[in-house]
Short mmCIF file of C-alpha atoms and ligand atoms in Angstrom, two decimals:
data_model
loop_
_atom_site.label_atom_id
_atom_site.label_comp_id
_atom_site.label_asym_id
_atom_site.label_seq_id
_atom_site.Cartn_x
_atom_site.Cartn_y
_atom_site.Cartn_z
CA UNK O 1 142.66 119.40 216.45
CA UNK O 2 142.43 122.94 218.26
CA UNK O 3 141.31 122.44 221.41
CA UNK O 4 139.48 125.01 223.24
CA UNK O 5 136.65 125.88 225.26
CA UNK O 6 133.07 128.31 225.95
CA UNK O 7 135.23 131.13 227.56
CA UNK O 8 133.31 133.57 229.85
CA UNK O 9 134.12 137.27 229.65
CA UNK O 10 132.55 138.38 226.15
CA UNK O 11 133.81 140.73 223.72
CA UNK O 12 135.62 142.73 226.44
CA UNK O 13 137.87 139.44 228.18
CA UNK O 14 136.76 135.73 226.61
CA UNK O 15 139.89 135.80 224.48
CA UNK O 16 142.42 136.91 228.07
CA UNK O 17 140.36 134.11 229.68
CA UNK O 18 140.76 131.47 226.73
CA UNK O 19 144.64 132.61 226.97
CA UNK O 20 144.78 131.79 230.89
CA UNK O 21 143.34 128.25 230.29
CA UNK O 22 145.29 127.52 227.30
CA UNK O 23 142.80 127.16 224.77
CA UNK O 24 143.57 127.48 220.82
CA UNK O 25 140.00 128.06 220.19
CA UNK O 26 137.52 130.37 221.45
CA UNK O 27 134.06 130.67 222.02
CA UNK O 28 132.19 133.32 223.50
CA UNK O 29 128.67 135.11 223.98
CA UNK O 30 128.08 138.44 222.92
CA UNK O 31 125.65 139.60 224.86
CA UNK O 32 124.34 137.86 228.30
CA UNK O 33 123.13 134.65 227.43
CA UNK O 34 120.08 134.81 229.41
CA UNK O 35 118.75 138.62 228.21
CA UNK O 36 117.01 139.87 225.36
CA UNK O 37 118.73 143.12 225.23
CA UNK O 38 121.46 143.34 222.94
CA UNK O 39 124.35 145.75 224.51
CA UNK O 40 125.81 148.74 221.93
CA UNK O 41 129.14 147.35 221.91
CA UNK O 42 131.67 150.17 221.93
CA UNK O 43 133.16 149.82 218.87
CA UNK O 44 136.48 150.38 220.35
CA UNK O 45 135.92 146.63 221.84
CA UNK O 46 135.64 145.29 218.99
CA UNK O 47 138.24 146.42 217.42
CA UNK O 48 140.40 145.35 219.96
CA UNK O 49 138.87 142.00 220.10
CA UNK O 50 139.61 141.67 216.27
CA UNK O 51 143.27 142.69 216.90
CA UNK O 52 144.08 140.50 220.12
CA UNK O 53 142.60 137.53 218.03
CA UNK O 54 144.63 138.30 214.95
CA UNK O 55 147.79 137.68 217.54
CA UNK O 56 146.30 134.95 219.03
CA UNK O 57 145.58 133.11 215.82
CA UNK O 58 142.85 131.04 217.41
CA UNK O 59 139.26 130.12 216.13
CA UNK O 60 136.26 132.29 217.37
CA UNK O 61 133.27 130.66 217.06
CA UNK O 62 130.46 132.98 218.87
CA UNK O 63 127.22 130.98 220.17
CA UNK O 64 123.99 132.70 219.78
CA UNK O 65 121.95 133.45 222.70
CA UNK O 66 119.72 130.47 223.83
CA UNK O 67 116.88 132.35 223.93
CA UNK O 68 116.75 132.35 220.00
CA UNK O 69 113.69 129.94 218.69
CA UNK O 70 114.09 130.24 214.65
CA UNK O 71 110.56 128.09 214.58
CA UNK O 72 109.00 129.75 217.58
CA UNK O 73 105.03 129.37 216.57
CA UNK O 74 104.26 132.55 218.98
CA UNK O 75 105.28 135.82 216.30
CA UNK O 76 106.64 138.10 218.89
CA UNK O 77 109.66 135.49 220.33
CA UNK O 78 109.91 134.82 216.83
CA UNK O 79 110.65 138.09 215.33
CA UNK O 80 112.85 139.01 218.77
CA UNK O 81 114.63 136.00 217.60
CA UNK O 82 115.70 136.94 214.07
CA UNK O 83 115.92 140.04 215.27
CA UNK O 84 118.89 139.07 218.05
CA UNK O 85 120.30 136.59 215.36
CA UNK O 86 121.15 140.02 212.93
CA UNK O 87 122.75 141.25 215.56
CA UNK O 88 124.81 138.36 216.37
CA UNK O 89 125.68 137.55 213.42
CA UNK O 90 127.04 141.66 212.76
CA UNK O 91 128.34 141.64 215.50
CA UNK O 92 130.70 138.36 214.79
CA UNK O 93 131.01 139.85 211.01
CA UNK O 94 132.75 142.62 212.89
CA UNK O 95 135.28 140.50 215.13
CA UNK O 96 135.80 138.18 212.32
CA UNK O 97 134.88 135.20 214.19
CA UNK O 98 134.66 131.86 211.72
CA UNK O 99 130.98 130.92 212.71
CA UNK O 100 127.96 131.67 214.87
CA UNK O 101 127.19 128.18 216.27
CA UNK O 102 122.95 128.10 216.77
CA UNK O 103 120.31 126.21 217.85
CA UNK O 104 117.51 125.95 214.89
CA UNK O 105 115.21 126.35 218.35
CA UNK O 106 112.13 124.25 219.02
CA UNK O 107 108.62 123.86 217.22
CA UNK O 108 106.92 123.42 220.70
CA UNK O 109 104.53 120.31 219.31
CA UNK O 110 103.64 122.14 215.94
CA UNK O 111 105.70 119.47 214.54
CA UNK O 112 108.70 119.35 212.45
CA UNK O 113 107.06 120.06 208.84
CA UNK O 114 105.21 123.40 210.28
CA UNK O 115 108.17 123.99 212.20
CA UNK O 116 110.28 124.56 208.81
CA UNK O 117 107.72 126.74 207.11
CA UNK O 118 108.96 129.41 210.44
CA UNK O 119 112.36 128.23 210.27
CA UNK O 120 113.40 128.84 206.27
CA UNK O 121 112.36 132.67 205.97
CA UNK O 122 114.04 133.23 209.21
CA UNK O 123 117.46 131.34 208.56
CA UNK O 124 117.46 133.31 205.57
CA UNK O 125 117.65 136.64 206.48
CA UNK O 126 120.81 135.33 209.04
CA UNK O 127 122.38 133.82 206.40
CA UNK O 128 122.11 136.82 203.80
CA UNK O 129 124.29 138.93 206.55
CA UNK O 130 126.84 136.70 206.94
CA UNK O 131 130.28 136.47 204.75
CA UNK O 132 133.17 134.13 203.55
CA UNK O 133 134.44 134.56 206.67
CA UNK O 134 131.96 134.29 209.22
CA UNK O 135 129.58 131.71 208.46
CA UNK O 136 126.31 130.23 210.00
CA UNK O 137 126.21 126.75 212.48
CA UNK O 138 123.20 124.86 212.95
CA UNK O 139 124.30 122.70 216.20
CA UNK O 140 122.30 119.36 216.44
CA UNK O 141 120.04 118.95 219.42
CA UNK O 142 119.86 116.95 222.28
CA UNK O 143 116.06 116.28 220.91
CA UNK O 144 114.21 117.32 223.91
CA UNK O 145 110.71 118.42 223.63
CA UNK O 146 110.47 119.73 219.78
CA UNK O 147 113.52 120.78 219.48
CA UNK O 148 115.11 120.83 215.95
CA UNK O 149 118.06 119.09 214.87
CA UNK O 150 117.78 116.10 216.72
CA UNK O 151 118.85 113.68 214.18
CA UNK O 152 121.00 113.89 210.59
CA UNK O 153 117.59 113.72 208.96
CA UNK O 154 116.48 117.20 210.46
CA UNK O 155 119.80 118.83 209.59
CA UNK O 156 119.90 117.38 206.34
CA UNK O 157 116.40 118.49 205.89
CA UNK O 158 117.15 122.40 207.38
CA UNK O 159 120.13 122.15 204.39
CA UNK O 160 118.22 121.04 201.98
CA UNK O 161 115.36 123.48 202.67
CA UNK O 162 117.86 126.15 202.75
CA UNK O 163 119.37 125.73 199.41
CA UNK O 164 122.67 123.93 200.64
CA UNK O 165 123.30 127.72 201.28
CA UNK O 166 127.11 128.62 200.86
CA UNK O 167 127.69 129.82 204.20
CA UNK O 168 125.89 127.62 206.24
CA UNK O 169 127.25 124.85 208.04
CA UNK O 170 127.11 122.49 210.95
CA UNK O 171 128.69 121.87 214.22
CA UNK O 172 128.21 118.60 216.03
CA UNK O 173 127.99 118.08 220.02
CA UNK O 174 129.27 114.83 221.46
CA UNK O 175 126.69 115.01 224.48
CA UNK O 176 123.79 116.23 222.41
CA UNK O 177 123.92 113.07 219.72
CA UNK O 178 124.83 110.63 222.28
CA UNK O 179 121.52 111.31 224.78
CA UNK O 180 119.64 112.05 221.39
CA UNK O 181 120.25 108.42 220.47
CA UNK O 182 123.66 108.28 218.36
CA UNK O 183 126.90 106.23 220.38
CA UNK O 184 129.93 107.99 219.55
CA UNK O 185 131.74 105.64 222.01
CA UNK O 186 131.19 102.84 219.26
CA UNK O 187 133.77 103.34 216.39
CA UNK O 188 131.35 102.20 213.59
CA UNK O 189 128.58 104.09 214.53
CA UNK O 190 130.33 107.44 214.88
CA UNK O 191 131.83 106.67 211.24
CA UNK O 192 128.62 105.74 209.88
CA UNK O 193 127.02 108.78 210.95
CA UNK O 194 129.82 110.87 209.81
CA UNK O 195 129.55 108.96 206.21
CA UNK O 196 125.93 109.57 206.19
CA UNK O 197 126.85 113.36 207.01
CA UNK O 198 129.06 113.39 203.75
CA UNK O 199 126.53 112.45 201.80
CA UNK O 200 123.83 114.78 202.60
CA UNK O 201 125.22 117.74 203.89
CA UNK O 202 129.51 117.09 202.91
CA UNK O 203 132.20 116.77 205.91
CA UNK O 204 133.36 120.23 204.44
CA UNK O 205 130.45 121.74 206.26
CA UNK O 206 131.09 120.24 209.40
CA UNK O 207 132.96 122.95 211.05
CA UNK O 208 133.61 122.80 214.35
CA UNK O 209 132.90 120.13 217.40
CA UNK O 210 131.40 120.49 221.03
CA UNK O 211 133.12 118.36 223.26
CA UNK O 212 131.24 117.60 226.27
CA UNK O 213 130.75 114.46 228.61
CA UNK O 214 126.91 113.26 229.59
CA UNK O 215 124.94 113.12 232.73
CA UNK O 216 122.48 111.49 230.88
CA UNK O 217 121.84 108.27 229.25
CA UNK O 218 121.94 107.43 225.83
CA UNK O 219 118.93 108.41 224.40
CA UNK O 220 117.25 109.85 226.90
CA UNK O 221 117.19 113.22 225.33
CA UNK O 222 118.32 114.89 228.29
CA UNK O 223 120.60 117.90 227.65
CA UNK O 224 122.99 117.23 230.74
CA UNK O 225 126.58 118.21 229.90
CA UNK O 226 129.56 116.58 232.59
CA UNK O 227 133.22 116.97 232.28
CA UNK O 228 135.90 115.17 230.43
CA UNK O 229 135.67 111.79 231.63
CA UNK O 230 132.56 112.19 234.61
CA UNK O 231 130.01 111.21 232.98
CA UNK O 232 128.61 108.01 230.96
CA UNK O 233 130.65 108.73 227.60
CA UNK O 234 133.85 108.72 229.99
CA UNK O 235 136.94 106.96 227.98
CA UNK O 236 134.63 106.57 224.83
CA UNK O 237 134.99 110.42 224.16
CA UNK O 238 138.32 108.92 222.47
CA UNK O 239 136.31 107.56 219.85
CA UNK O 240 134.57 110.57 219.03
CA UNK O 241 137.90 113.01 218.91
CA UNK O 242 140.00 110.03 216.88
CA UNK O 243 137.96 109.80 213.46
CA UNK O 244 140.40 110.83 211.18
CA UNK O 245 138.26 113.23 209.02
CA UNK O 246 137.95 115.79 211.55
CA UNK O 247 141.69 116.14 212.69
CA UNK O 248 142.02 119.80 211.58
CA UNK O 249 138.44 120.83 213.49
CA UNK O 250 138.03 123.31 216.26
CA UNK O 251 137.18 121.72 219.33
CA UNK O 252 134.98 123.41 222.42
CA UNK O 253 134.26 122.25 225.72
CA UNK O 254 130.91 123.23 227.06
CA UNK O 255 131.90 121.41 230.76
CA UNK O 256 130.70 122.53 234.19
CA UNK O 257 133.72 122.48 235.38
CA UNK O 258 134.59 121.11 238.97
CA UNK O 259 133.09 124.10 240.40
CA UNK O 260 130.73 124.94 238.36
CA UNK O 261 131.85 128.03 237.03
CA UNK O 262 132.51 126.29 233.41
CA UNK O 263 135.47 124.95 231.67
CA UNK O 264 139.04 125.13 232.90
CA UNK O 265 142.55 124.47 231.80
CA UNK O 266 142.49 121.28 233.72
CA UNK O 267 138.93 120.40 231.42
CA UNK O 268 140.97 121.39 228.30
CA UNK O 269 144.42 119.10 229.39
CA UNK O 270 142.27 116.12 229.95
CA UNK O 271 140.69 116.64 226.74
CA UNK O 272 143.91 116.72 224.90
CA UNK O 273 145.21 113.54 227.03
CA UNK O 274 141.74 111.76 225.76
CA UNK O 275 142.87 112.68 222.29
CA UNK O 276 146.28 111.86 222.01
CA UNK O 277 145.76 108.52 223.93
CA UNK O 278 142.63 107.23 221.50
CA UNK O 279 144.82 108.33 218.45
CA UNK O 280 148.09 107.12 219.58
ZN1 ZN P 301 127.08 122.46 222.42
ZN1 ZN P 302 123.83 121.12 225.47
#
């Protein structure tokens, strides 16, 4: 596994940042996460970006602004959406990053069936600008509200809808299944799920993993992310990270860190500790 972590800093500094804290994957934003308004990258940055990486050798993975709501009922968010996920998905085309990771968004209590009608013609058009290299994530959801992607059934029904497009895959988040209902501490349920996964979708699609501890209880569909060992997955993160299908994955934390300001190096060593003591 390549472990790694959400590394502040964008275009211009996430991979110098990732390098500090030792991680041998990288995620990054590229734009503020909380904005509309997608910056004109200098396309000196990128370039540079695309050559630093190249050295590097790590995994870029770029997550799509959180803003983005694929199914959004209300016309305007939804065409700003597909609007920012072109340019998200250019700009990663451009930096060669392996995958924009999204969020298929939330329905808002349309329900799931309407919700897909939005969601198809809209995942589309991302996918068509997108290559070999740089494919397309649908992340599961911690199911709050109407949010899609809650279960294996919604992905596998977003696939299916889609075509089982060629560049679209999935990447999994230990938090969001286990407060959406799924206990990846348990060895047999994590390996059911991932059977299950193989079946409807294929484990070659599964692309990358979000490693992140839970506030929250299982089930309680409570997006609350807690470092490596804090929270009420603790020890039974093991389980998840051991399953030996998924051995050659990136790996990201998503952690608060201990102050806050997001994951560390001392977030990514414990994560490697969990590993190589649940697989040892
Ligand atoms: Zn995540
Ligand atoms: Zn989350």
């Amino acid at each position: 596994m390549l472990f790694g972590a959400h590394c502040p800093g964008g275009v211009k500094k996430a991979l110098d940042n990732g390098a500090a804290m030792g991680a041998e994957t990288v995620q990054l934003f590229v734009q503020s996460p909380r904005t509309w308004r997608f910056p004109e990258h200098d396309p000196a940055d990128l370039e540079e970006f695309r050559s630093k990486r190249e050295e590097a050798g790590v995994p870029v993975l770029v997550h799509a602004l959180y803003l983005v709501n694929l199914a959004a009922p209300d016309d305007a968010i939804y065409s700003k959406s597909v609007d920012t996920m072109r340019a998200t998905v250019d700009t990663a085309c451009v930096l060669e990053a392996d995958a924009v990771v999204l969020h298929l968004g939330s329905h808002l209590g349309a329900g799931f069936e309407t919700a897909l009608e939005r969601l198809v013609p809209a995942v589309e058009q991302v996918l068509d600008r997108c290559n070999d290299r740089t494919w397309l994530l649908m992340e599961n959801s911690a199911g709050a509200g109407g949010t899609i992607g809650r279960s294996l059934d919604e992905l596998a029904a977003v696939f299916t809808a889609l075509g089982r497009h060629e560049r679209l895959g999935v990447c999994l988040d230990s938090c969001h299944l286990f407060v959406s209902g799924v206990d990846v501490t348990d060895a047999s349920t994590w390996s059911a799920l991932l059977e299950d996964l193989d079946q409807r979708i294929g484990l070659d699609r599964l692309r990358a993993l979000h490693a992140n501890d839970a506030k929250a209880p299982l089930g309680s569909n409570r997006d609350r992310h807690d470092n490596i060992g804090e929270g009420l997955i603790g020890e039974g993160l093991g389980v998840f990270l051991a399953h030996p299908k998924l051995q050659a994955l990136p790996v990201v934390l998503e952690v608060p860190g201990a102050d806050g300001k997001g994951p560390n190096a001392d977030e990514i060593r414990k994560l490697r500790e969990l590993h190589a003591r649940a697989t040892s």
